[in-house]
Coordinates of N, CA and C in Angstrom, one line a residue:
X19 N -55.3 -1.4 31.2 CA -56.1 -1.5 32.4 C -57.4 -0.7 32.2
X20 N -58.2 -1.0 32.6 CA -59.7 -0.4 32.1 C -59.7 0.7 33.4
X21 N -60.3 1.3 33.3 CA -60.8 2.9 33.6 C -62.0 2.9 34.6
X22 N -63.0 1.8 34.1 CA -63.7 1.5 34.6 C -63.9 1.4 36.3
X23 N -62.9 0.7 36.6 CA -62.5 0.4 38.0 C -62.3 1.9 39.0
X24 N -62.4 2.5 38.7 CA -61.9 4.0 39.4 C -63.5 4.8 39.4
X25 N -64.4 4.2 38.8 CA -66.1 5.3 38.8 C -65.8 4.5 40.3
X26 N -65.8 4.4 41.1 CA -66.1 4.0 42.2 C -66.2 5.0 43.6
X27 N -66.8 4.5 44.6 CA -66.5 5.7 45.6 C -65.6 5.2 46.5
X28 N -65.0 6.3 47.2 CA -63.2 5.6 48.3 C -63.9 3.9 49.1
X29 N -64.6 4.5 49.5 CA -65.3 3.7 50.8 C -65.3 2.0 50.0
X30 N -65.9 1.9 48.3 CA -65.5 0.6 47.8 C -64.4 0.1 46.9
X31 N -63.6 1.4 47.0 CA -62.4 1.4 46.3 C -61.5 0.5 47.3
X32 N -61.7 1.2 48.5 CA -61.1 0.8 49.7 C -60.9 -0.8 50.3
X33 N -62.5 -1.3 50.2 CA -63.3 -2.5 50.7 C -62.4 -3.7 49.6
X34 N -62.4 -3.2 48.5 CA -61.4 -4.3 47.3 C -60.1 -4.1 47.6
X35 N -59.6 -2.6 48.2 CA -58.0 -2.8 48.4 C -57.9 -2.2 49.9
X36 N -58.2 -4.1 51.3 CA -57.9 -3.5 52.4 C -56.4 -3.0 53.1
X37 N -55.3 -3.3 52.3 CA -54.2 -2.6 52.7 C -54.0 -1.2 52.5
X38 N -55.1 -0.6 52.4 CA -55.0 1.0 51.8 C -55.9 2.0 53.0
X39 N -54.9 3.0 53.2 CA -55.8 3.7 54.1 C -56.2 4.7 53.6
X40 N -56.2 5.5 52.2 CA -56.3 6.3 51.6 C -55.7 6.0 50.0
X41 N -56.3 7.2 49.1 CA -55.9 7.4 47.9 C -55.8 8.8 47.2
X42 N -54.9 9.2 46.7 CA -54.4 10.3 46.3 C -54.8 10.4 44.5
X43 N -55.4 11.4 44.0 CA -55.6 11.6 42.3 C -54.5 12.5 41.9
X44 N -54.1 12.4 40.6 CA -53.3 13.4 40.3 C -53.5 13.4 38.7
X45 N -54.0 14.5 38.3 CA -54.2 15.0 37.0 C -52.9 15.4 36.0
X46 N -52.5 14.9 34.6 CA -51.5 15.0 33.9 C -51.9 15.7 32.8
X47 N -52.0 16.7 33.1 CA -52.9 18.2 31.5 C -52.2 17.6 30.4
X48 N -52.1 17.1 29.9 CA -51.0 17.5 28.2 C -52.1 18.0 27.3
X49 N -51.6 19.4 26.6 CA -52.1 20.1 25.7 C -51.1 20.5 24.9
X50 N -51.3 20.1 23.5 CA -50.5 20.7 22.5 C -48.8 20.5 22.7
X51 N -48.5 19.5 23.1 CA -47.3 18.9 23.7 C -46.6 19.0 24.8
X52 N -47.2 19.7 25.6 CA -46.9 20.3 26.6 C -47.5 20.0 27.8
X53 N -47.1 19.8 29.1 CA -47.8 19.1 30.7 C -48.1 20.7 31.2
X54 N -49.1 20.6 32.3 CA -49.1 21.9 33.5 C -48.4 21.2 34.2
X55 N -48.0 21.9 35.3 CA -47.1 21.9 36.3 C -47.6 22.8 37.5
X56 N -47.6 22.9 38.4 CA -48.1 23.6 39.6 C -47.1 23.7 40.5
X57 N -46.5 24.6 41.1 CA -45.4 24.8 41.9 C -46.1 24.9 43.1
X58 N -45.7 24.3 44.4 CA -46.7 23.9 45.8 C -46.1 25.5 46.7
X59 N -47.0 25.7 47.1 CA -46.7 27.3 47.8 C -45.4 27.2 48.8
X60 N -45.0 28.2 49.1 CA -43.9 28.2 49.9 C -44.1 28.0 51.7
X61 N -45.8 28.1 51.7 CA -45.9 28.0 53.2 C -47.0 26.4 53.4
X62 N -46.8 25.8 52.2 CA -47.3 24.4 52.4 C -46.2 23.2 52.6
X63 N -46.4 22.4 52.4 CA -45.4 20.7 52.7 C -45.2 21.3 51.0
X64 N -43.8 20.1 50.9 CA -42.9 20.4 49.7 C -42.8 21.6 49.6
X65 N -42.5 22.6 50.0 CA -42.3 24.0 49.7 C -41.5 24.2 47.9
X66 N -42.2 24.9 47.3 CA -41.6 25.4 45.9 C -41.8 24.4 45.2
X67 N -41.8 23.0 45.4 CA -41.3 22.2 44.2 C -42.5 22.0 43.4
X68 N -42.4 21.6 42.1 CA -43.2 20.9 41.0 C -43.8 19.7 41.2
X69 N -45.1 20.3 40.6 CA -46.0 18.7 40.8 C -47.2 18.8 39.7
X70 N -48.0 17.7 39.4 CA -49.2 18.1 38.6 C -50.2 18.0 39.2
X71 N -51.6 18.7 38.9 CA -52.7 19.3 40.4 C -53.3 17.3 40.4
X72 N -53.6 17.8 41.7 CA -54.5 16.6 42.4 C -54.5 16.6 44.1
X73 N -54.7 15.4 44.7 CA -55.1 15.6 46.0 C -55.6 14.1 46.4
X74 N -56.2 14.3 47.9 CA -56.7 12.9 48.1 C -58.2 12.9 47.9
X75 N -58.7 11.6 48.0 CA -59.4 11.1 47.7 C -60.7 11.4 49.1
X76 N -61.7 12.3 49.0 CA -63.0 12.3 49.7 C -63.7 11.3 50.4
X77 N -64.0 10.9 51.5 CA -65.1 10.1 51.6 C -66.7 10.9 50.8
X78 N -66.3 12.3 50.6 CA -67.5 12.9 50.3 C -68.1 12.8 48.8
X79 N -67.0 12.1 48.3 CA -66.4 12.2 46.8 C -67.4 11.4 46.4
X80 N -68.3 11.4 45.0 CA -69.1 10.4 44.5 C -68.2 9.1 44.2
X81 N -67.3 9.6 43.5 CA -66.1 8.5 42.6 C -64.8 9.2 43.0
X82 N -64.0 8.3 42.7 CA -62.4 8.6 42.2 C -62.3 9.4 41.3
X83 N -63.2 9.5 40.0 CA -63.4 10.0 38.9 C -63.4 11.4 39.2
X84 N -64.6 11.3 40.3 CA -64.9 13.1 40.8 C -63.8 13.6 41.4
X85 N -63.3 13.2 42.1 CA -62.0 13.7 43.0 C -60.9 14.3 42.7
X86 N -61.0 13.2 41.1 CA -60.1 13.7 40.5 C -60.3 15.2 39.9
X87 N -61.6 15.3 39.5 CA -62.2 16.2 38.5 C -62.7 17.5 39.8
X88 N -62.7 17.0 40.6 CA -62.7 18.3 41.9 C -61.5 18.9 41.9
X89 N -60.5 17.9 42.5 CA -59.2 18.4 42.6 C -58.7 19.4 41.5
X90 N -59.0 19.2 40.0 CA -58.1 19.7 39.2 C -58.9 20.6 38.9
X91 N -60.4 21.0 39.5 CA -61.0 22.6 39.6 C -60.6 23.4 40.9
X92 N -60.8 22.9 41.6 CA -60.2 23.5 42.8 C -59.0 23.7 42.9
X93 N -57.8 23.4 42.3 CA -56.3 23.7 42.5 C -55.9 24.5 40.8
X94 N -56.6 24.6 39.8 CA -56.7 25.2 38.4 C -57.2 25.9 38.0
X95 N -58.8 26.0 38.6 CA -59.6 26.0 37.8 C -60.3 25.5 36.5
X96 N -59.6 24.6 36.4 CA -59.9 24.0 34.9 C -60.6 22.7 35.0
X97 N -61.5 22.9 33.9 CA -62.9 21.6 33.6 C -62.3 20.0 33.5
X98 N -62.6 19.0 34.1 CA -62.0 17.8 33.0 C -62.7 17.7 32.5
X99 N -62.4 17.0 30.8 CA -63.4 16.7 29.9 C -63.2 15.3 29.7
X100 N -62.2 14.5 29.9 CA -61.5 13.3 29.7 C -60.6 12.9 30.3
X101 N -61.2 11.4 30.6 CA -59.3 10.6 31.5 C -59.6 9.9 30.2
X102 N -57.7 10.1 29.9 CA -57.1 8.9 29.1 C -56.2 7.7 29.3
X103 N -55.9 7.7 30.1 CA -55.0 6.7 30.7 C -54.9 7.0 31.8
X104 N -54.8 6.3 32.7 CA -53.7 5.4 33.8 C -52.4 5.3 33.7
X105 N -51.9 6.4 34.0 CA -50.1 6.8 33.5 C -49.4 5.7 34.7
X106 N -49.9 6.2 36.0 CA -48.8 5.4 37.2 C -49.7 5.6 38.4
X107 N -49.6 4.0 39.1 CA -50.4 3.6 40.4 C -49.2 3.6 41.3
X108 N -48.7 4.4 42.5 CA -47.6 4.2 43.5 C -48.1 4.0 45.1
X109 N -47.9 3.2 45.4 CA -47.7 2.6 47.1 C -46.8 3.4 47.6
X110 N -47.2 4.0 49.2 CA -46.2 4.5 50.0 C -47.0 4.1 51.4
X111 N -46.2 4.4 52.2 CA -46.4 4.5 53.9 C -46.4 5.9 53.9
X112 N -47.6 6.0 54.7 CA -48.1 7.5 55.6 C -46.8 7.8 56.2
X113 N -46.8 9.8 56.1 CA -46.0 10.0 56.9 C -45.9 9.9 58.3
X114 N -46.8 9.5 58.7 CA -46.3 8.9 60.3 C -46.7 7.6 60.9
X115 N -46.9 6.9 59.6 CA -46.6 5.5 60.0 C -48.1 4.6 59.6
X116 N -49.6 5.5 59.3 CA -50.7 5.7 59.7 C -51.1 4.7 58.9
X117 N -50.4 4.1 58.0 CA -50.7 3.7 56.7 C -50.3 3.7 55.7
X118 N -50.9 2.8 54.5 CA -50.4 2.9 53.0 C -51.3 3.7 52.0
X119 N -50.8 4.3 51.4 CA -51.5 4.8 50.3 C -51.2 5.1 48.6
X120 N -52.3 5.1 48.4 CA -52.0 5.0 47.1 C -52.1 5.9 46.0
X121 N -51.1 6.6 45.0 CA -51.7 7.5 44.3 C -51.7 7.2 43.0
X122 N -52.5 7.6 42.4 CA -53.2 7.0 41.3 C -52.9 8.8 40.3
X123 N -52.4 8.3 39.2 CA -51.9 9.4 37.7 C -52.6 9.1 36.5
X124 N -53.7 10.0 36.5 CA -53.9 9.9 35.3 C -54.0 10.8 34.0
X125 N -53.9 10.6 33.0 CA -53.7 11.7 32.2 C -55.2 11.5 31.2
X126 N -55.1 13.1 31.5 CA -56.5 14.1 31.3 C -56.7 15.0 30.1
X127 N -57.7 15.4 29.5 CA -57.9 16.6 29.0 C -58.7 17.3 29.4
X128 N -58.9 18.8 29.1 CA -59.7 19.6 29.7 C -60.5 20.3 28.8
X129 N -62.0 20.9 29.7 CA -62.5 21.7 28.2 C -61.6 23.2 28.4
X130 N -61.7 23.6 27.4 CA -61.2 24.9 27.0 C -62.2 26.0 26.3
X131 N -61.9 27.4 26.6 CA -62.9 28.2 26.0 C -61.9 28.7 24.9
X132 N -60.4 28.5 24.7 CA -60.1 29.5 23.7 C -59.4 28.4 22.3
X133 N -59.2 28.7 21.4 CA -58.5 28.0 20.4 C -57.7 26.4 21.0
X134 N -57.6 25.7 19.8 CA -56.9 24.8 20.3 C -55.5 25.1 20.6
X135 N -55.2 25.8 19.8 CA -53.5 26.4 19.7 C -52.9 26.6 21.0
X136 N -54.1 27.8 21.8 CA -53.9 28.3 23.1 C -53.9 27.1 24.3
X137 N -53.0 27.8 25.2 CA -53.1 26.9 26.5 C -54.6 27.2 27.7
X138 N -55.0 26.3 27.8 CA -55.9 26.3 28.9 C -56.2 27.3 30.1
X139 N -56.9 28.3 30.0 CA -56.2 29.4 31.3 C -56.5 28.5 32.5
X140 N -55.3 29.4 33.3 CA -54.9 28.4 34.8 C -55.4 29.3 36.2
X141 N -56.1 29.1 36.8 CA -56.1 29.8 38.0 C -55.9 29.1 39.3
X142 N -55.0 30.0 40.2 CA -54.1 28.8 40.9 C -55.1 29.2 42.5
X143 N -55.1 28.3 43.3 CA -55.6 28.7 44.7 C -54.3 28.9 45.2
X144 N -54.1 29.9 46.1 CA -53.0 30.7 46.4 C -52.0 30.1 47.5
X145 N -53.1 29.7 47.9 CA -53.3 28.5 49.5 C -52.5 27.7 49.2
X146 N -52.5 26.7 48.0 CA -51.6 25.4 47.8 C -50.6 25.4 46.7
X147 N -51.0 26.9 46.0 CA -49.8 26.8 44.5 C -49.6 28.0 44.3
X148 N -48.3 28.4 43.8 CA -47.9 29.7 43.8 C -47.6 30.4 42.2
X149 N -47.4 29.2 41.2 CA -47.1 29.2 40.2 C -47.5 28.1 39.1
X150 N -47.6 28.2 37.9 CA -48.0 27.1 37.0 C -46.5 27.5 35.7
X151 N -46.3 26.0 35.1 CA -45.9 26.3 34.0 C -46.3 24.9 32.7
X152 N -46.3 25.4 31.8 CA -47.0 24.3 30.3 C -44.9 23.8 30.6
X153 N -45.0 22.6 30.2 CA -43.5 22.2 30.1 C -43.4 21.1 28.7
X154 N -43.0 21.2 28.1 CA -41.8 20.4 26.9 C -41.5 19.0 27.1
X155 N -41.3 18.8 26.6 CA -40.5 16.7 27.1 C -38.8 17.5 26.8
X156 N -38.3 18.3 26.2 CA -37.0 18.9 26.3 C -37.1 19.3 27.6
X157 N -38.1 20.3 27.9 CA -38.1 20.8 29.7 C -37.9 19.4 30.8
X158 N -38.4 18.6 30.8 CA -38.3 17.1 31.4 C -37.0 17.3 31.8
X159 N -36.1 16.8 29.8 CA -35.1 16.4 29.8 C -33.6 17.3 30.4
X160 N -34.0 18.2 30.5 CA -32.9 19.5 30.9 C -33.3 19.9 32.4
X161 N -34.4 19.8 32.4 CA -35.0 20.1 34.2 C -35.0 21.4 34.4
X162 N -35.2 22.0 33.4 CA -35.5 24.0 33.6 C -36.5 24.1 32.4
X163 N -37.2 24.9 33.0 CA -37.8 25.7 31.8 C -37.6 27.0 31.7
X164 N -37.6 27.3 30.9 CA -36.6 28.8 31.3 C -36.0 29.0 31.9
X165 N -36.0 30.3 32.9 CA -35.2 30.2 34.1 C -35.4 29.1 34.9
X166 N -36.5 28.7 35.1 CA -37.1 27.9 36.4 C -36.7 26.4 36.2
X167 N -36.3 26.4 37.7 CA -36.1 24.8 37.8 C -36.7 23.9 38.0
X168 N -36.8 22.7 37.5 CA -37.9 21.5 37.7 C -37.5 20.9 38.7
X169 N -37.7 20.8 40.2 CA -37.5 19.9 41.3 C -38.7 19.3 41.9
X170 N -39.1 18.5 41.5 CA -40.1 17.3 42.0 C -41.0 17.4 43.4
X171 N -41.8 17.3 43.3 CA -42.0 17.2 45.3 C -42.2 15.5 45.1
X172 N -42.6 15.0 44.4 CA -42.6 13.5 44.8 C -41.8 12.8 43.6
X173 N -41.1 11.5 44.0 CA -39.7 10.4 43.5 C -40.9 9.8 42.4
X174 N -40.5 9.4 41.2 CA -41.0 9.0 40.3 C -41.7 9.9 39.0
X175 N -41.7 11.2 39.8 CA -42.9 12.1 39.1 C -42.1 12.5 37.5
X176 N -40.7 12.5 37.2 CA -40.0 12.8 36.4 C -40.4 11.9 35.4
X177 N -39.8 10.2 35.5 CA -40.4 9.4 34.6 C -42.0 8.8 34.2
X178 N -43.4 9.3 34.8 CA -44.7 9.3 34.7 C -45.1 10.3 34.1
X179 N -44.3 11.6 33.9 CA -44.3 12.6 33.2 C -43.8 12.5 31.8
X180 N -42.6 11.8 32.0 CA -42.4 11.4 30.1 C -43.1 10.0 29.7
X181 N -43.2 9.1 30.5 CA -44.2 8.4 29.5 C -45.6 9.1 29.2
X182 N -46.0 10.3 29.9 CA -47.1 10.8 29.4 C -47.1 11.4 28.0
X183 N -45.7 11.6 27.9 CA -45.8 12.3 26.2 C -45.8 11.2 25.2
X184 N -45.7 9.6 25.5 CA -46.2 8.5 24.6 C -47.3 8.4 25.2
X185 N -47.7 8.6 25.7 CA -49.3 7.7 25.6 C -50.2 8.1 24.8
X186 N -50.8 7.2 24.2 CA -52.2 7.3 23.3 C -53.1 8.5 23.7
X187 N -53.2 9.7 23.2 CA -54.1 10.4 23.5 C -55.1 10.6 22.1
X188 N -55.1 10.1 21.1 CA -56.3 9.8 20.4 C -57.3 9.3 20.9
X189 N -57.4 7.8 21.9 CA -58.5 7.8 22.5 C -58.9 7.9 23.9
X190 N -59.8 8.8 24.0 CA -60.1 8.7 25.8 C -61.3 8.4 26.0
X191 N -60.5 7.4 26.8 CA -61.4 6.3 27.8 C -62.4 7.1 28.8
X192 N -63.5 7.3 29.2 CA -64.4 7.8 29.8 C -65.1 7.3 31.2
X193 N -64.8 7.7 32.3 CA -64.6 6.6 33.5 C -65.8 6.5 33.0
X194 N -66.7 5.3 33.9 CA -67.6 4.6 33.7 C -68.3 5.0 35.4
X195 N -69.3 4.7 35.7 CA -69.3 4.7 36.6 C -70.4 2.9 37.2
X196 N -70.6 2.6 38.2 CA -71.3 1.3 38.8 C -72.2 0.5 37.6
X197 N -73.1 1.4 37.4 CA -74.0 0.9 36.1 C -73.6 0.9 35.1
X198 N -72.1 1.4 34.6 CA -71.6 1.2 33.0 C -72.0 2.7 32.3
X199 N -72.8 3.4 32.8 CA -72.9 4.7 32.8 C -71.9 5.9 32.9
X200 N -71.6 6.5 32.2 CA -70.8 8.0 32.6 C -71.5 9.1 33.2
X201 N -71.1 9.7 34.6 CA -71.4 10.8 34.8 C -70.8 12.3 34.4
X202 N -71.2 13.4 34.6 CA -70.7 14.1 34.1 C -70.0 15.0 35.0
X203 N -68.4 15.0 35.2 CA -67.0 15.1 35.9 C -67.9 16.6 37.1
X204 N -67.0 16.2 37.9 CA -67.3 17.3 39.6 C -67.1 19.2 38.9
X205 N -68.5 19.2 39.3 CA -68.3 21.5 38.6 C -68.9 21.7 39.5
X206 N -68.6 23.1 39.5 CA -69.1 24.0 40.7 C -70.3 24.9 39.9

């Protein structure tokens, strides 16, 4: 699936898919074999459980691209430097009925200031995440990482997580934006 299709902004993301009342980004870190993980604060929706950073989709947002690339500074602090795939596109009904929406998974890299070896430093907004962990495809497979347990806040997020440890990350695909142009991802 080309990459392409997501430089777009909600408003004509939207206008090509009118069954949608929204769209949700969600960032999939893998660095050095390992995913982030973001534990959702105890006084937000999903309380405690595991997720990877993202959010919905701005009307303010230039692109999907950006949204994404806001989202995963705003809830990390960390740069994107690259989408590489389109891991998983999921349909749901609004929680109260309002509509369908869509969230869109894609797997990312980030820039980094320290060694490649090292993990990406994480800074969490306190507001929406209480904890981060780098996790294993063994961690997946056992559902702990250390002490800590892996419990999902959203159904599917277990198996988009392991096909993220196959996917091609040699090449990343670089959203595009309207003109076939790359912009350069949402910074503060």
């Amino acid at each position: 699936m080309a990459l392409h299709q997501f430089g777009v902004s909600l408003e004509t993301y939207l206008m090509t898919n009118p069954t949608l009342k929204g769209v949700i980004v969600s960032a999939v870190v893998l660095h050095q074999d390992h995913i982030l993980l973001v534990q959702r604060a105890a006084t937000d929706g999903f309380p405690n459980m595991w997720e990877t950073p993202g959010g919905g989709v701005d009307l303010g947002d230039e692109t999907l691209s950006h949204a994404l690339a806001r989202e995963l500074l705003e809830e990390t602090g960390l740069v994107l430097k690259h989408v590489v795939a389109l891991l998983d596109q999921l349909e749901f009904e609004g929680a109260s009925g309002e509509g369908r929406y869509r969230k869109l998974t894609f797997l990312v890299s980030v820039e980094s200031t320290h060694s490649p070896q090292e993990q990406p430093q994480v800074r969490l907004d306190s507001t929406e995440h209480q904890d981060f962990m780098w996790v294993a495809k063994d961690h997946l497979r056992t559902g702990f990482c250390g002490e800590k347990e892996i419990k999902f806040a959203y159904p599917g997020q277990h198996e988009t997580l392991c096909a993220a440890f196959g996917a091609d990350t040699k090449t990343p695909a670089r959203l595009q934006e309207d003109n076939g142009t790359y912009k350069a991802p949402y910074t503060r």
